[in-house]
Short mmCIF file of C-alpha atoms in Angstrom, two decimals:
data_model
loop_
_atom_site.label_atom_id
_atom_site.label_comp_id
_atom_site.label_asym_id
_atom_site.label_seq_id
_atom_site.Cartn_x
_atom_site.Cartn_y
_atom_site.Cartn_z
CA SER Y 1 0.00 0.00 0.00
CA THR Y 2 1.01 3.63 -0.51
CA THR Y 3 -0.05 6.69 1.50
CA PHE Y 4 -0.37 10.05 -0.24
CA VAL Y 5 -0.48 13.40 1.52
CA MET Y 6 -3.31 15.13 -0.34
CA ASN Y 7 -2.77 18.48 1.38
CA GLN Y 8 -2.19 19.68 4.93
CA TYR Y 9 -5.70 18.49 5.79
CA SER Y 10 -5.88 14.87 4.65
CA THR Y 11 -4.02 11.70 3.65
CA LEU Y 12 -5.09 8.89 1.33
CA THR Y 13 -3.89 5.26 1.46
CA LEU Y 14 -4.20 3.12 -1.67
CA PHE Y 15 -3.56 -0.60 -2.20
CA CYS Y 16 -2.76 -2.22 -5.55
CA ASN Y 17 -4.49 -5.59 -5.94
CA GLY Y 18 -2.55 -6.42 -9.09
CA THR Y 19 -4.93 -4.78 -11.55
CA GLN Y 20 -6.06 -1.53 -9.95
CA TRP Y 21 -5.53 0.83 -7.03
CA VAL Y 22 -8.16 0.58 -4.28
CA GLU Y 23 -8.71 3.10 -1.47
CA ILE Y 24 -8.27 1.49 1.95
CA ALA Y 25 -7.97 4.51 4.25
CA ARG Y 26 -8.53 8.24 4.29
CA THR Y 27 -7.51 10.34 7.27
CA PRO Y 28 -8.72 13.87 8.05
CA ALA Y 29 -5.33 15.18 9.13
CA ILE Y 30 -6.78 18.54 10.05
CA SER Y 31 -4.47 21.48 10.55
CA PRO Y 32 -5.28 23.52 13.69
CA LYS Y 33 -4.77 26.63 11.55
CA MET Y 34 -7.57 25.51 9.21
CA LEU Y 35 -10.02 24.86 12.05
CA ASN Y 36 -10.41 28.43 13.21
CA GLY Y 37 -13.44 27.59 15.35
CA PRO Y 38 -13.52 27.05 19.12
CA THR Y 39 -11.69 24.28 20.93
CA GLY Y 40 -13.23 20.94 20.04
CA THR Y 41 -14.00 21.76 16.41
CA VAL Y 42 -13.39 18.65 14.29
CA TRP Y 43 -14.65 19.77 10.88
CA GLN Y 44 -15.95 22.84 9.08
CA HIS Y 45 -18.03 23.11 5.93
CA PRO Y 46 -16.95 24.88 3.81
CA HIS Y 47 -13.42 25.00 5.23
CA ALA Y 48 -12.27 28.57 4.61
CA ARG Y 49 -14.64 30.42 6.93
CA ASP Y 50 -12.85 33.76 6.70
CA GLU Y 51 -13.47 33.94 2.95
CA PHE Y 52 -17.25 34.03 3.25
CA VAL Y 53 -17.99 35.24 6.75
CA VAL Y 54 -19.55 38.40 5.32
CA ASN Y 55 -21.88 36.53 2.98
CA GLU Y 56 -25.50 35.96 3.91
CA ARG Y 57 -27.80 33.18 2.70
CA ALA Y 58 -31.45 34.03 2.21
CA ALA Y 59 -33.83 32.88 4.94
CA GLN Y 60 -35.44 29.47 4.56
CA THR Y 61 -39.19 28.95 4.28
CA SER Y 62 -40.76 28.10 7.62
CA GLY Y 63 -41.28 24.35 7.97
CA THR Y 64 -39.39 23.46 4.78
CA VAL Y 65 -36.46 21.07 5.14
CA SER Y 66 -33.38 22.25 3.25
CA TRP Y 67 -30.49 19.88 2.56
CA TRP Y 68 -26.89 19.96 1.30
CA ALA Y 69 -24.47 17.24 0.19
CA ILE Y 70 -21.38 17.29 2.42
CA ASP Y 71 -18.25 15.21 1.89
CA LEU Y 72 -17.03 13.78 5.19
CA PRO Y 73 -13.89 11.70 5.76
CA ARG Y 74 -13.89 8.30 7.41
CA GLY Y 75 -12.91 8.41 11.08
CA LEU Y 76 -14.62 11.70 11.93
CA ALA Y 77 -16.73 11.68 15.12
CA ILE Y 78 -19.47 14.35 15.22
CA SER Y 79 -21.47 15.08 18.37
CA ALA Y 80 -22.92 18.51 17.54
CA VAL Y 81 -23.10 21.20 14.87
CA GLN Y 82 -23.31 24.97 15.13
CA LEU Y 83 -25.01 27.25 12.58
CA PHE Y 84 -24.73 31.04 12.55
CA SER Y 85 -27.32 33.72 11.89
CA ARG Y 86 -26.53 36.92 10.03
CA ALA Y 87 -28.30 40.28 9.69
CA THR Y 88 -31.90 39.08 10.04
CA ALA Y 89 -32.89 37.63 13.41
CA GLY Y 90 -35.40 34.82 13.85
CA SER Y 91 -38.48 35.60 15.93
CA SER Y 92 -41.53 33.74 17.25
CA MET Y 93 -39.72 30.51 16.45
CA THR Y 94 -41.21 27.24 17.64
CA HIS Y 95 -38.81 24.62 16.23
CA SER Y 96 -35.30 24.34 14.80
CA TRP Y 97 -33.42 21.10 14.20
CA CYS Y 98 -31.03 19.35 11.83
CA GLY Y 99 -29.52 15.97 11.06
CA PHE Y 100 -27.87 13.63 8.59
CA ALA Y 101 -29.37 11.23 6.07
CA ASP Y 102 -28.00 8.78 3.54
CA HIS Y 103 -27.26 10.81 0.44
CA SER Y 104 -28.64 8.20 -1.96
CA THR Y 105 -31.75 6.98 -0.14
CA GLY Y 106 -32.71 9.93 2.08
CA VAL Y 107 -33.03 7.64 5.12
CA VAL Y 108 -32.34 9.62 8.29
CA THR Y 109 -29.37 8.29 10.26
CA HIS Y 110 -28.83 11.00 12.90
CA ILE Y 111 -31.08 13.72 14.32
CA SER Y 112 -30.43 16.64 16.65
CA ASN Y 113 -32.33 18.11 19.56
CA ASP Y 114 -35.29 20.34 18.71
CA ASP Y 115 -34.45 23.87 19.87
CA THR Y 116 -37.75 25.58 20.65
CA THR Y 117 -36.19 28.89 21.71
CA ALA Y 118 -38.44 31.66 20.37
CA ALA Y 119 -35.69 34.04 19.26
CA TRP Y 120 -32.43 33.66 17.31
CA GLY Y 121 -30.53 36.93 17.40
CA THR Y 122 -28.40 38.43 14.67
CA ASN Y 123 -24.83 37.28 14.09
CA SER Y 124 -25.03 34.52 16.67
CA GLY Y 125 -24.48 30.79 16.74
CA ARG Y 126 -26.91 28.06 17.72
CA THR Y 127 -25.64 24.62 18.67
CA PHE Y 128 -27.57 21.45 17.86
CA THR Y 129 -26.53 18.25 19.66
CA PHE Y 130 -27.17 14.92 18.00
CA THR Y 131 -29.05 12.28 19.99
CA SER Y 132 -26.25 9.83 19.14
CA ARG Y 133 -22.72 10.55 17.96
CA PHE Y 134 -22.14 10.31 14.22
CA ASP Y 135 -19.09 8.11 13.66
CA VAL Y 136 -18.33 8.47 9.97
CA SER Y 137 -17.56 4.97 8.67
CA ALA Y 138 -16.89 5.78 5.00
CA SER Y 139 -15.46 8.74 3.09
CA LYS Y 140 -18.33 9.86 0.87
CA PRO Y 141 -21.07 12.50 0.53
CA TYR Y 142 -23.74 12.66 3.24
CA ARG Y 143 -26.96 14.66 3.24
CA PHE Y 144 -27.09 17.32 5.95
CA PHE Y 145 -30.56 18.82 6.49
CA PHE Y 146 -31.92 21.72 8.50
CA CYS Y 147 -35.41 23.00 9.35
CA VAL Y 148 -36.66 26.14 11.11
CA VAL Y 149 -40.27 26.94 12.06
CA GLY Y 150 -41.50 30.39 13.06
CA SER Y 151 -42.93 33.69 11.92
CA THR Y 152 -39.62 35.34 10.97
CA MET Y 153 -36.82 33.15 9.64
CA PRO Y 154 -33.19 34.07 10.36
CA THR Y 155 -30.72 34.51 7.54
CA HIS Y 156 -27.52 32.48 7.86
CA MET Y 157 -23.79 32.84 7.33
CA GLY Y 158 -22.60 30.96 4.28
CA LEU Y 159 -21.87 30.95 0.58
CA VAL Y 160 -24.51 32.61 -1.57
CA PRO Y 161 -25.81 30.84 -4.72
CA GLY Y 162 -23.82 31.29 -7.90
CA THR Y 163 -25.33 33.03 -10.90
CA SER Y 164 -23.41 31.33 -13.71
CA ALA Y 165 -25.03 28.86 -16.08
CA LEU Y 166 -22.84 26.11 -14.64
CA SER Y 167 -24.00 26.68 -11.05
CA ASN Y 168 -27.65 26.46 -12.11
CA THR Y 169 -27.56 23.18 -14.03
CA ALA Y 170 -29.75 20.24 -13.03
CA ALA Y 171 -26.95 18.35 -11.24
CA ARG Y 172 -26.87 20.14 -7.92
CA SER Y 173 -25.81 19.21 -4.42
CA SER Y 174 -28.50 21.07 -2.48
CA GLY Y 175 -32.25 21.42 -2.40
CA THR Y 176 -35.43 21.10 -0.38
CA SER Y 177 -37.46 18.14 0.84
CA ASP Y 178 -40.50 17.92 3.15
CA THR Y 179 -42.69 20.99 3.69
CA GLY Y 180 -44.98 21.88 6.57
CA LYS Y 181 -42.72 20.18 9.11
CA THR Y 182 -42.71 21.06 12.81
CA THR Y 183 -41.09 18.35 14.96
CA PRO Y 184 -37.93 16.51 13.85
CA TYR Y 185 -37.72 13.32 11.86
CA ALA Y 186 -37.13 10.08 13.71
CA VAL Y 187 -34.06 8.01 12.90
CA SER Y 188 -34.90 5.63 10.00
CA ASP Y 189 -37.54 8.00 8.57
CA THR Y 190 -37.19 8.65 4.85
CA MET Y 191 -37.09 12.22 3.61
CA ALA Y 192 -39.55 13.16 0.87
CA ALA Y 193 -38.32 13.17 -2.71
CA THR Y 194 -35.97 16.10 -3.00
CA ALA Y 195 -36.36 19.15 -5.20
CA ASN Y 196 -32.96 20.32 -6.40
CA ALA Y 197 -32.32 24.00 -5.84
CA ASN Y 198 -29.23 26.17 -5.79
CA THR Y 199 -29.67 27.46 -2.24
CA GLY Y 200 -26.09 28.36 -1.42
CA VAL Y 201 -24.13 26.65 1.36
CA PRO Y 202 -24.49 27.37 5.10
CA TYR Y 203 -21.41 27.59 7.27
CA LEU Y 204 -21.37 24.54 9.57
CA GLN Y 205 -19.02 23.99 12.50
CA PHE Y 206 -18.91 20.39 13.76
CA THR Y 207 -17.72 19.37 17.21
#
């Protein structure tokens, strides 16, 4: 086998079986300089927070589940995630929650607590703790989803949608699913058929 240093953040180990190279290990060798979040941060999505901290994603529709495809490396252990509001605060909120699902099937594998706090102030983080730790067993895309319910939806820190023809093609890695939701999914629930949409990317900080 041979191990390649992909960059300062990850390594890749390949094994040649005589006819082809097969991946046998991938390690998130995360540089402390890259993880510019608080102590305990194990992964960020996207990575370069400082490059888009000033950007603001449009508010989601109340009760609509939004999702994004996120590549995670094998060996990562995720207990919680933090999302950040921007210039528009959330008010009269009754539910907010998130989780992970299988990217191909939409079957929910991990779900967070339901934060029923009525207000989400501007430029502030909210932490969601998963009911069971997510131990990533394979390096591949996973579906991260998020839902907020209330009268005024907060806007969020993240990358705004692109406007080029390429960024608006049918093959996207984000979209929406169930509508009219209030309480969280249960583990093993299947998300509704997804509607692809270029919704931008929220900044996520995993611990």
